[in-house]
Coordinates of C-alpha atoms in Angstrom, one line a residue:
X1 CA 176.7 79.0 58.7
X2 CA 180.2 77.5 59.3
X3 CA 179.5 73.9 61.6
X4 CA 182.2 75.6 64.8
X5 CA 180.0 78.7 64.9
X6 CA 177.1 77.2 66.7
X7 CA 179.3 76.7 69.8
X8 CA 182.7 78.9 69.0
X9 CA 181.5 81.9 71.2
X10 CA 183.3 84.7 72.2
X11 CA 184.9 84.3 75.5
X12 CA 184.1 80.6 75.7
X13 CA 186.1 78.4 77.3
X14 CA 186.5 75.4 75.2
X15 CA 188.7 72.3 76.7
X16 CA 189.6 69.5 74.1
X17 CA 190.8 66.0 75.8
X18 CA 192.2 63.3 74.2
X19 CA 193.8 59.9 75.2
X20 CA 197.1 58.9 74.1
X21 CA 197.7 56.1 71.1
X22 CA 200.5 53.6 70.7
X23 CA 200.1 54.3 66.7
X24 CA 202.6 57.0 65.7
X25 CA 200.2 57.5 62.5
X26 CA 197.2 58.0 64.6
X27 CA 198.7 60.2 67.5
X28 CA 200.0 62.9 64.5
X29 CA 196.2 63.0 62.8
X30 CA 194.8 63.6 66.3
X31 CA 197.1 66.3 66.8
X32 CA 196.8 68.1 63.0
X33 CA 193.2 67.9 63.8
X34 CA 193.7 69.5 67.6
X35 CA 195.6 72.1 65.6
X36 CA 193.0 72.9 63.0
X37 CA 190.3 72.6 65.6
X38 CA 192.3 74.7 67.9
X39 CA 193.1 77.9 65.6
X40 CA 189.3 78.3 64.6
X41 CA 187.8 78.5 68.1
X42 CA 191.1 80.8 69.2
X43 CA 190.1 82.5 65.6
X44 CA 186.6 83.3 67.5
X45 CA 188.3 84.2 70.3
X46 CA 187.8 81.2 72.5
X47 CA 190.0 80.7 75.4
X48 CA 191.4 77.1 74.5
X49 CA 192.9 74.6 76.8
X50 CA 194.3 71.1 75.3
X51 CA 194.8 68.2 77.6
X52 CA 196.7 65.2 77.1
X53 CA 195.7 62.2 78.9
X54 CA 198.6 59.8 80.5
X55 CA 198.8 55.8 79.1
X56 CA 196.9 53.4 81.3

């Protein structure tokens, strides 16, 4: 059983939040893994939403 298909449902709404870095090197692994993350639940057709947290 793949690990995302205990909670990538059909229909499900899935939100991933994340807070902003100051590292360059950091901010692009969050993001590859967003993306990665982000294409298999939309692959099990998941309704994704991605929000980005401002500094402070």
């Amino acid at each position: 059983m793949r690990s995302h298909s205990l909670f990538a449902t059909e229909g499900r709404q899935v939100n991933i939040c994340f807070d902003q870095d100051n590292k360059p090197e950091t901010a692009q692994r969050v993001r590859t893994a967003i993306s990665r993350m982000g294409w298999l639940l939309v692959n099990e057709d998941c309704s994704l939403r991605v929000i980005d947290l401002p500094f402070g």
